[in-house]
Tab-separated table of C-alpha atoms in Angstrom:
chain	number	residue	atom	x	y	z
A	1	MET	CA	-119.149	25.859	65.060
A	2	THR	CA	-120.645	23.207	62.757
A	3	ARG	CA	-122.007	24.729	59.563
A	4	PRO	CA	-125.669	23.951	58.715
A	5	SER	CA	-124.693	22.321	55.409
A	6	THR	CA	-122.175	20.097	57.191
A	7	PHE	CA	-124.779	19.108	59.764
A	8	ARG	CA	-127.231	18.248	56.996
A	9	ARG	CA	-124.721	15.977	55.276
A	10	LEU	CA	-123.962	14.211	58.541
A	11	PHE	CA	-127.656	13.799	59.247
A	12	VAL	CA	-128.343	12.319	55.792
A	13	THR	CA	-125.436	9.901	56.131
A	14	LEU	CA	-126.554	8.698	59.567
A	15	ALA	CA	-130.198	8.456	58.559
A	16	THR	CA	-129.342	6.434	55.471
A	17	ALA	CA	-127.199	4.067	57.517
A	18	LEU	CA	-130.046	3.488	59.965
A	19	VAL	CA	-132.578	2.892	57.211
A	20	LEU	CA	-130.297	0.393	55.475
A	21	ALA	CA	-129.453	-1.491	58.672
A	22	SER	CA	-130.588	-5.110	58.713
A	23	PRO	CA	-133.702	-5.550	60.942
A	24	SER	CA	-132.752	-9.178	61.618
A	25	THR	CA	-129.352	-8.143	62.885
A	26	ILE	CA	-130.861	-5.464	65.116
A	27	ALA	CA	-133.278	-8.043	66.560
A	28	GLU	CA	-130.434	-10.466	67.221
A	29	ALA	CA	-128.463	-7.789	69.060
A	30	ARG	CA	-131.460	-6.998	71.278
A	31	SER	CA	-132.130	-10.638	72.088
A	32	ALA	CA	-128.559	-11.398	73.109
A	33	PRO	CA	-127.436	-8.788	75.660
A	34	GLY	CA	-123.771	-8.822	76.430
A	35	ARG	CA	-122.888	-10.344	73.093
A	36	THR	CA	-121.500	-8.528	70.068
A	37	ALA	CA	-123.796	-9.310	67.160
A	38	PRO	CA	-122.123	-9.774	63.781
A	39	LYS	CA	-122.582	-6.845	61.491
A	40	PRO	CA	-124.687	-7.513	58.395
A	41	VAL	CA	-122.478	-8.026	55.377
A	42	ARG	CA	-123.983	-6.117	52.493
A	43	THR	CA	-122.204	-5.241	49.298
A	44	TRP	CA	-122.736	-3.014	46.288
A	45	THR	CA	-123.136	-4.908	43.045
A	46	GLY	CA	-123.568	-3.521	39.549
A	47	THR	CA	-126.963	-4.471	38.121
A	48	TRP	CA	-127.026	-2.399	34.901
A	49	GLU	CA	-124.624	-0.398	32.744
A	50	ALA	CA	-124.566	1.616	29.533
A	51	ALA	CA	-121.189	2.814	28.291
A	52	ALA	CA	-120.921	6.470	27.258
A	53	SER	CA	-120.598	6.269	23.470
A	54	ASP	CA	-120.695	9.867	22.207
A	55	THR	CA	-122.679	13.092	22.545
A	56	ALA	CA	-125.973	14.577	21.413
A	57	PRO	CA	-127.372	18.118	21.614
A	58	ALA	CA	-128.499	19.139	25.088
A	59	LEU	CA	-132.195	19.232	25.997
A	60	PRO	CA	-132.484	22.433	28.066
A	61	GLY	CA	-135.651	22.682	30.140
A	62	ALA	CA	-136.629	19.086	29.487
A	63	SER	CA	-137.012	16.042	31.683
A	64	ILE	CA	-135.563	12.751	30.405
A	65	ARG	CA	-136.920	9.393	31.596
A	66	ASN	CA	-134.421	6.570	31.012
A	67	VAL	CA	-135.664	2.971	31.201
A	68	VAL	CA	-133.007	0.520	32.429
A	69	HIS	CA	-133.234	-3.227	33.078
A	70	THR	CA	-131.825	-4.855	36.213
A	71	SER	CA	-129.919	-8.121	36.232
A	72	VAL	CA	-129.899	-8.611	40.034
A	73	GLY	CA	-131.922	-6.995	42.810
A	74	GLY	CA	-131.277	-5.373	46.175
A	75	ARG	CA	-132.801	-3.400	49.020
A	76	ALA	CA	-131.309	-0.064	47.929
A	77	ALA	CA	-129.760	1.428	44.827
A	78	ARG	CA	-127.426	4.131	43.662
A	79	VAL	CA	-127.271	5.794	40.253
A	80	ARG	CA	-124.211	6.553	38.131
A	81	LEU	CA	-124.375	9.682	35.991
A	82	SER	CA	-121.852	10.913	33.464
A	83	ASN	CA	-120.680	14.151	31.881
A	84	ARG	CA	-117.588	12.297	30.708
A	85	LEU	CA	-117.809	13.434	27.099
A	86	GLY	CA	-119.264	16.866	27.831
A	87	THR	CA	-117.391	20.142	27.434
A	88	ARG	CA	-119.304	22.242	30.002
A	89	PRO	CA	-120.583	21.614	33.544
A	90	LEU	CA	-123.813	19.603	33.515
A	91	GLN	CA	-126.609	21.108	35.607
A	92	LEU	CA	-129.219	18.669	36.910
A	93	GLY	CA	-132.167	20.243	38.690
A	94	SER	CA	-133.464	16.957	40.050
A	95	VAL	CA	-133.088	13.200	39.591
A	96	THR	CA	-135.506	10.433	40.592
A	97	LEU	CA	-135.518	6.653	40.600
A	98	ALA	CA	-138.690	4.558	40.291
A	99	LEU	CA	-140.016	1.173	39.208
A	100	GLN	CA	-141.573	1.046	35.758
A	101	ARG	CA	-145.033	-0.510	35.673
A	102	PRO	CA	-144.564	-4.241	35.007
A	103	GLY	CA	-145.520	-5.452	31.555
A	104	GLU	CA	-145.239	-1.964	30.030
A	105	PRO	CA	-141.663	-1.783	28.651
A	106	GLU	CA	-142.546	1.064	26.291
A	107	SER	CA	-144.403	3.197	28.837
A	108	PRO	CA	-143.100	6.088	30.989
A	109	ARG	CA	-145.501	5.170	33.821
A	110	ALA	CA	-144.097	4.441	37.277
A	111	VAL	CA	-145.426	2.044	39.874
A	112	ALA	CA	-147.523	4.091	42.285
A	113	GLY	CA	-145.563	5.077	45.368
A	114	SER	CA	-142.207	3.977	43.982
A	115	VAL	CA	-140.733	7.348	42.936
A	116	ARG	CA	-137.713	8.276	45.058
A	117	ALA	CA	-135.622	11.446	45.014
A	118	VAL	CA	-131.976	10.783	44.183
A	119	THR	CA	-129.548	12.945	46.138
A	120	PHE	CA	-125.867	13.789	45.938
A	121	ALA	CA	-124.227	14.513	49.297
A	122	GLY	CA	-127.755	15.201	50.503
A	123	ALA	CA	-128.651	17.708	47.761
A	124	ARG	CA	-131.345	17.124	45.135
A	125	SER	CA	-129.688	19.299	42.491
A	126	VAL	CA	-126.116	18.823	41.358
A	127	THR	CA	-123.570	20.071	38.844
A	128	VAL	CA	-121.317	17.483	37.217
A	129	PRO	CA	-118.020	18.930	35.958
A	130	ALA	CA	-117.069	18.344	32.336
A	131	GLY	CA	-115.206	15.091	31.884
A	132	ARG	CA	-116.438	13.618	35.155
A	133	ASP	CA	-118.736	10.858	36.424
A	134	LEU	CA	-120.817	10.968	39.606
A	135	VAL	CA	-122.343	8.331	41.899
A	136	SER	CA	-125.445	9.203	43.916
A	137	ASP	CA	-126.216	8.657	47.578
A	138	PRO	CA	-127.988	5.369	48.412
A	139	VAL	CA	-131.672	5.374	47.479
A	140	VAL	CA	-133.899	3.255	49.725
A	141	LEU	CA	-135.994	1.258	47.251
A	142	SER	CA	-136.602	-2.466	46.953
A	143	VAL	CA	-135.224	-3.243	43.491
A	144	PRO	CA	-136.285	-6.545	41.919
A	145	ALA	CA	-134.072	-8.569	39.618
A	146	ASP	CA	-135.115	-8.751	35.963
A	147	ALA	CA	-137.186	-5.561	36.190
A	148	ASN	CA	-137.249	-2.127	34.590
A	149	LEU	CA	-136.324	1.027	36.512
A	150	LEU	CA	-137.016	4.632	35.551
A	151	VAL	CA	-134.136	7.071	35.998
A	152	SER	CA	-135.518	10.562	35.363
A	153	LEU	CA	-133.426	13.725	35.110
A	154	HIS	CA	-134.350	17.397	34.704
A	155	THR	CA	-131.866	19.560	32.786
A	156	PRO	CA	-132.884	23.160	33.517
A	157	ALA	CA	-130.244	24.811	31.304
A	158	ASP	CA	-128.164	24.230	28.196
A	159	SER	CA	-125.101	22.418	29.515
A	160	GLY	CA	-123.555	21.751	26.118
A	161	PRO	CA	-123.069	18.375	24.437
A	162	ALA	CA	-124.905	15.626	26.329
A	163	THR	CA	-123.042	12.417	27.159
A	164	TYR	CA	-125.275	9.580	26.042
A	165	HIS	CA	-125.460	5.989	24.817
A	166	ARG	CA	-126.609	6.086	21.221
A	167	SER	CA	-128.044	2.608	20.697
A	168	ALA	CA	-130.212	1.768	23.699
A	169	LEU	CA	-132.589	-0.596	21.867
A	170	GLN	CA	-135.064	0.582	24.492
A	171	ALA	CA	-137.887	3.121	24.469
A	172	ASN	CA	-136.953	6.124	26.616
A	173	PHE	CA	-138.905	9.327	27.013
A	174	ILE	CA	-138.688	13.130	27.026
A	175	ALA	CA	-141.022	15.636	28.657
A	176	PRO	CA	-140.185	18.780	26.638
A	177	GLN	CA	-140.748	21.337	29.386
A	178	GLY	CA	-140.462	21.461	33.154
A	179	ASP	CA	-139.364	19.270	36.005
A	180	ARG	CA	-141.441	16.118	35.543
A	181	THR	CA	-139.080	13.767	37.326
A	182	ALA	CA	-141.519	12.989	40.170
A	183	GLU	CA	-144.481	12.355	37.875
A	184	GLU	CA	-145.910	8.829	38.230
A	185	SER	CA	-148.331	8.875	35.301
A	186	GLY	CA	-145.697	9.770	32.714
A	187	ALA	CA	-148.306	11.834	30.846
A	188	ALA	CA	-145.859	14.688	30.226
A	189	TYR	CA	-143.369	12.361	28.526
A	190	THR	CA	-144.721	12.778	25.010
A	191	THR	CA	-141.578	12.054	22.976
A	192	THR	CA	-140.003	8.605	22.626
A	193	ILE	CA	-136.295	8.193	21.910
A	194	GLY	CA	-133.930	5.245	21.553
A	195	ASN	CA	-130.997	6.590	23.577
A	196	TRP	CA	-129.934	6.727	27.218
A	197	TYR	CA	-129.006	10.251	28.375
A	198	TYR	CA	-126.433	10.833	31.124
A	199	VAL	CA	-127.165	7.643	33.105
A	200	THR	CA	-124.405	5.021	32.807
A	201	GLY	CA	-125.065	2.631	35.660
A	202	VAL	CA	-127.163	1.413	38.568
A	203	ASP	CA	-125.783	-0.489	41.563
A	204	VAL	CA	-127.828	-2.375	44.152
A	205	LEU	CA	-127.123	-3.087	47.798
A	206	GLY	CA	-127.818	-6.569	49.049
A	207	PRO	CA	-126.465	-9.715	50.685
A	208	PRO	CA	-123.096	-11.056	49.578
A	209	ALA	CA	-123.320	-12.248	45.999
A	210	ALA	CA	-121.018	-13.312	43.213
A	211	GLY	CA	-120.325	-9.707	42.272
A	212	SER	CA	-120.748	-8.530	38.708
A	213	VAL	CA	-119.647	-9.548	35.216
A	214	VAL	CA	-118.819	-6.883	32.629
A	215	THR	CA	-119.257	-7.607	28.921
A	216	LEU	CA	-116.895	-5.372	26.950
A	217	GLY	CA	-117.707	-5.243	23.269
A	218	ASP	CA	-119.059	-3.611	20.136
A	219	SER	CA	-122.471	-3.653	18.422
A	220	ILE	CA	-122.901	-7.404	18.888
A	221	THR	CA	-122.685	-6.930	22.659
A	222	ASP	CA	-124.714	-3.702	22.439
A	223	GLY	CA	-127.521	-5.801	20.953
A	224	THR	CA	-127.787	-4.668	17.327
A	225	GLY	CA	-130.181	-7.010	15.522
A	226	SER	CA	-132.181	-8.002	18.610
A	227	SER	CA	-135.745	-6.947	19.424
A	228	PHE	CA	-136.473	-3.411	20.627
A	229	SER	CA	-137.476	-2.934	24.304
A	230	ALA	CA	-137.261	-6.683	24.875
A	231	ASN	CA	-133.830	-7.143	26.552
A	232	ARG	CA	-132.743	-9.925	24.227
A	233	ARG	CA	-129.081	-9.014	23.888
A	234	TRP	CA	-126.664	-11.847	24.632
A	235	PRO	CA	-125.621	-10.263	27.975
A	236	ASP	CA	-129.324	-10.291	28.935
A	237	ARG	CA	-129.435	-14.015	28.205
A	238	LEU	CA	-126.296	-14.492	30.314
A	239	ALA	CA	-127.968	-12.610	33.173
A	240	ALA	CA	-131.016	-14.870	32.952
A	241	ARG	CA	-128.802	-17.965	33.195
A	242	LEU	CA	-126.928	-16.564	36.189
A	243	ARG	CA	-130.214	-15.887	37.993
A	244	GLY	CA	-130.807	-19.628	37.936
A	245	LEU	CA	-127.747	-20.276	40.113
A	246	PRO	CA	-127.726	-20.401	43.936
A	247	ALA	CA	-128.140	-16.977	45.532
A	248	ASP	CA	-124.445	-16.465	46.304
A	249	ARG	CA	-123.537	-17.050	42.636
A	250	ARG	CA	-126.120	-14.807	40.969
A	251	ALA	CA	-123.786	-12.245	39.493
A	252	GLY	CA	-124.982	-8.969	38.052
A	253	VAL	CA	-124.293	-8.423	34.365
A	254	LEU	CA	-123.068	-5.052	33.108
A	255	ASN	CA	-123.273	-4.408	29.361
A	256	ALA	CA	-120.352	-2.227	28.238
A	257	GLY	CA	-121.004	-2.719	24.541
A	258	ILE	CA	-120.826	0.223	22.123
A	259	ALA	CA	-121.944	-0.143	18.519
A	260	GLY	CA	-118.976	0.514	16.220
A	261	ASN	CA	-116.420	0.189	19.014
A	262	ARG	CA	-112.843	-0.894	18.344
A	263	LEU	CA	-110.187	-2.532	20.435
A	264	LEU	CA	-107.277	-0.341	19.335
A	265	LEU	CA	-108.592	2.919	17.867
A	266	ASP	CA	-111.145	5.479	18.990
A	267	GLY	CA	-114.160	5.829	16.731
A	268	ARG	CA	-117.669	5.154	17.957
A	269	GLY	CA	-116.757	5.788	21.564
A	270	PRO	CA	-113.271	5.538	23.035
A	271	SER	CA	-111.403	2.341	22.189
A	272	ALA	CA	-111.768	-0.663	24.470
A	273	LEU	CA	-108.269	-0.016	25.783
A	274	ALA	CA	-109.036	3.641	26.507
A	275	ARG	CA	-112.327	3.002	28.293
A	276	LEU	CA	-111.324	0.022	30.424
A	277	ASP	CA	-111.015	2.093	33.607
A	278	ALA	CA	-114.336	3.913	33.247
A	279	ASP	CA	-116.456	1.064	31.901
A	280	VAL	CA	-114.960	-1.929	33.706
A	281	LEU	CA	-112.487	-1.306	36.515
A	282	SER	CA	-114.507	1.465	38.220
A	283	ARG	CA	-117.714	-0.595	38.392
A	284	ALA	CA	-119.089	-2.131	41.584
A	285	GLY	CA	-118.120	-5.662	42.560
A	286	VAL	CA	-116.561	-6.678	39.241
A	287	ARG	CA	-115.215	-10.231	39.404
A	288	ALA	CA	-115.191	-11.228	35.749
A	289	LEU	CA	-114.849	-9.623	32.323
A	290	ILE	CA	-115.878	-11.018	28.936
A	291	VAL	CA	-114.139	-9.428	25.944
A	292	LEU	CA	-115.678	-9.517	22.457
A	293	GLU	CA	-113.784	-6.897	20.480
A	294	GLY	CA	-111.889	-6.840	17.201
A	295	ILE	CA	-114.257	-7.176	14.252
A	296	ASN	CA	-114.380	-3.399	13.721
A	297	ASP	CA	-110.576	-3.250	13.831
A	298	ILE	CA	-110.411	-5.926	11.123
A	299	LYS	CA	-113.101	-4.578	8.783
A	300	GLY	CA	-112.893	-0.880	9.583
A	301	THR	CA	-110.969	2.018	8.053
A	302	PRO	CA	-108.068	1.816	8.476
A	303	ALA	CA	-108.238	-1.968	8.661
A	304	GLN	CA	-105.982	-3.769	11.123
A	305	THR	CA	-103.974	-6.339	9.153
A	306	ASP	CA	-101.664	-7.631	11.883
A	307	PRO	CA	-103.256	-10.262	14.173
A	308	ARG	CA	-100.449	-9.745	16.683
A	309	ALA	CA	-101.555	-6.160	17.310
A	310	LEU	CA	-104.932	-7.440	18.489
A	311	GLU	CA	-103.326	-10.215	20.530
A	312	ASN	CA	-101.037	-7.723	22.269
A	313	ALA	CA	-104.013	-5.499	23.066
A	314	TYR	CA	-105.902	-8.454	24.555
A	315	ARG	CA	-102.909	-9.257	26.740
A	316	LEU	CA	-102.772	-5.674	27.978
A	317	LEU	CA	-106.482	-5.774	28.879
A	318	VAL	CA	-105.938	-9.027	30.760
A	319	ARG	CA	-102.946	-7.701	32.698
A	320	ARG	CA	-104.847	-4.628	33.801
A	321	ALA	CA	-107.891	-6.663	34.809
A	322	HIS	CA	-105.753	-9.197	36.684
A	323	SER	CA	-104.191	-6.360	38.668
A	324	ARG	CA	-107.686	-5.824	40.126
A	325	GLY	CA	-108.333	-9.524	40.700
A	326	ILE	CA	-110.727	-9.766	37.746
A	327	ARG	CA	-111.011	-12.996	35.761
A	328	VAL	CA	-111.098	-12.497	31.963
A	329	ILE	CA	-112.889	-14.609	29.360
A	330	GLY	CA	-112.058	-14.048	25.699
A	331	ALA	CA	-114.739	-14.521	23.043
A	332	THR	CA	-113.790	-15.507	19.515
A	333	ILE	CA	-114.760	-13.072	16.736
A	334	THR	CA	-117.909	-14.121	14.912
A	335	PRO	CA	-118.228	-14.546	11.113
A	336	TYR	CA	-119.297	-11.787	8.745
A	337	GLY	CA	-119.114	-13.346	5.292
A	338	GLY	CA	-121.638	-11.718	2.977
A	339	HIS	CA	-121.308	-8.328	4.713
A	340	GLY	CA	-120.182	-5.453	2.517
A	341	ALA	CA	-116.865	-5.082	4.352
A	342	TYR	CA	-115.897	-8.754	3.959
A	343	THR	CA	-112.751	-9.696	2.019
A	344	PRO	CA	-110.730	-12.916	2.002
A	345	ALA	CA	-107.696	-11.050	3.378
A	346	ARG	CA	-109.698	-9.726	6.330
A	347	GLU	CA	-111.145	-13.179	6.904
A	348	ALA	CA	-107.612	-14.530	7.209
A	349	VAL	CA	-106.911	-11.970	9.946
A	350	ARG	CA	-110.092	-12.979	11.793
A	351	GLN	CA	-109.142	-16.634	11.625
A	352	ALA	CA	-105.632	-15.880	12.902
A	353	VAL	CA	-106.963	-13.843	15.805
A	354	ASN	CA	-109.421	-16.578	16.740
A	355	ALA	CA	-106.658	-19.193	16.617
A	356	ALA	CA	-104.638	-17.049	19.035
A	357	ILE	CA	-107.628	-16.668	21.385
A	358	ARG	CA	-108.147	-20.435	21.410
A	359	THR	CA	-104.541	-21.617	21.709
A	360	HIS	CA	-102.234	-18.876	22.996
A	361	ARG	CA	-103.555	-18.830	26.568
A	362	ILE	CA	-104.243	-15.127	26.455
A	363	PHE	CA	-107.345	-15.356	28.648
A	364	ASP	CA	-108.453	-17.282	31.724
A	365	GLY	CA	-111.089	-18.979	29.598
A	366	VAL	CA	-112.550	-18.906	26.105
A	367	ALA	CA	-116.143	-18.498	24.906
A	368	ASP	CA	-116.041	-19.826	21.347
A	369	PHE	CA	-118.772	-17.664	19.834
A	370	ASP	CA	-117.443	-18.314	16.331
A	371	ALA	CA	-117.905	-22.080	16.682
A	372	THR	CA	-121.431	-21.588	18.041
A	373	VAL	CA	-122.844	-19.398	15.277
A	374	ARG	CA	-120.917	-20.201	12.095
A	375	ASP	CA	-122.525	-22.080	9.234
A	376	PRO	CA	-120.743	-25.475	8.943
A	377	ALA	CA	-121.286	-25.394	5.181
A	378	ARG	CA	-119.789	-21.894	4.900
A	379	PRO	CA	-117.688	-21.187	8.021
A	380	SER	CA	-117.074	-17.578	7.035
A	381	ARG	CA	-120.808	-16.908	7.420
A	382	ILE	CA	-123.354	-16.862	10.239
A	383	LEU	CA	-125.962	-19.607	10.324
A	384	PRO	CA	-129.009	-18.286	8.424
A	385	ALA	CA	-131.255	-18.975	11.436
A	386	TYR	CA	-129.221	-16.448	13.467
A	387	ASP	CA	-128.757	-13.773	10.781
A	388	PRO	CA	-131.075	-10.712	10.884
A	389	GLY	CA	-130.100	-10.020	7.274
A	390	ASP	CA	-126.925	-7.956	7.454
A	391	HIS	CA	-124.611	-10.997	7.814
A	392	LEU	CA	-122.824	-9.388	10.766
A	393	HIS	CA	-125.185	-9.039	13.721
A	394	PHE	CA	-127.591	-11.465	15.392
A	395	ASN	CA	-131.319	-11.827	15.795
A	396	ASP	CA	-132.880	-12.935	19.075
A	397	SER	CA	-132.112	-16.606	18.406
A	398	GLY	CA	-128.493	-15.825	17.637
A	399	MET	CA	-128.165	-13.669	20.749
A	400	ARG	CA	-129.555	-16.501	22.840
A	401	ALA	CA	-127.040	-18.909	21.322
A	402	LEU	CA	-124.173	-16.563	22.186
A	403	GLY	CA	-125.398	-16.141	25.759
A	404	ASP	CA	-125.686	-19.914	26.130
A	405	THR	CA	-122.101	-20.456	24.932
A	406	ILE	CA	-120.487	-19.114	28.088
A	407	GLU	CA	-119.564	-21.736	30.656
A	408	LEU	CA	-120.766	-20.331	33.963
A	409	ASN	CA	-118.348	-22.316	36.120
A	410	ALA	CA	-115.434	-21.014	34.073
A	411	LEU	CA	-116.788	-17.492	34.365
A	412	LEU	CA	-117.290	-17.561	38.127
A	413	PRO	CA	-115.358	-20.436	39.709
A	414	PRO	CA	-116.386	-21.392	43.265
A	415	ARG	CA	-115.020	-19.015	45.872
A	416	ALA	CA	-113.304	-20.023	49.081
A	417	ALA	CA	-115.539	-20.231	52.127
A	418	ARG	CA	-116.009	-16.908	53.876
């Protein structure tokens, strides 16, 4: 006998498949009896990512409304949640997905009629084991490119340390009490925070596209120095440029930057080597990877003094990405003269690493960020027009310059005809 829960899962799966079926393909099949109509080719593509960086205290009884920005759109979506850094099972009473009201990037208000329940094997509540990630069922919602989504979660109990992304550079919201995930007005979300809780990705379902590009990096990739709630990080600029390409080359951009991250050692978040599987290889439709890592190894404690150690780590990243058919672009390490951690000896290491990136054929291509942003009069420093004042990170103009450095044809070479 079929159990009721099994029947429900089968029903949800079949219903979702019917809802996501292409109307044009169904019409073609009806108009051409006796012929086998081609099935619609639709693929999952990553449109947004935030890498799990560390943990924060749980928010028992609260609802959390995360605001995330899409790079590409689709006709359905699925949400990636994480308890990767947690120590106890994470209980989620409910999760919803909605469109944020356009033009209100610092508002918890949803577009009327856009709130959708997010399910997991057909269930609205779910428990995520400690150390694990979870991907939702498809959510039928027309998701625009270059738009903000609201991912709202209710945490009914204290599930221990909360996996989160510390530096969101985006206003997110907390409703202190009760399940407010379905609320359109956002009135209950009275507290504003600058972190993303539990949500680490959104994928969209749509026609064949160029897949997704992951940007693996530290605070410069995470956006430190750029404007709050404005999506002016350099990966955002890259996404805007890619949206100008023909439809089949508009790749999604996934930002896997973590402020303070290192290539070789754990610190602020797992090292780039340690998190490659979770933050790059497991993502949907990844075709290319851009690596900007190493400055925190050079200037951190302990400081990395051997350029070859960084070069060997880059080569390992490339080998692992190539095993999945992923093209890898290496970005040169940008200047930081004038920063408190700067020394001539560390500058020599940076220069040696950049020389290796440019000439040792480590990567499939090079994005020479250093050449773009350095001051010709003082090459160890950032151009003043790009410097927010700390001599390490970049303001909006500097972020735009970095995003414009990447050669799109090198990033996503033309694919063979399907």
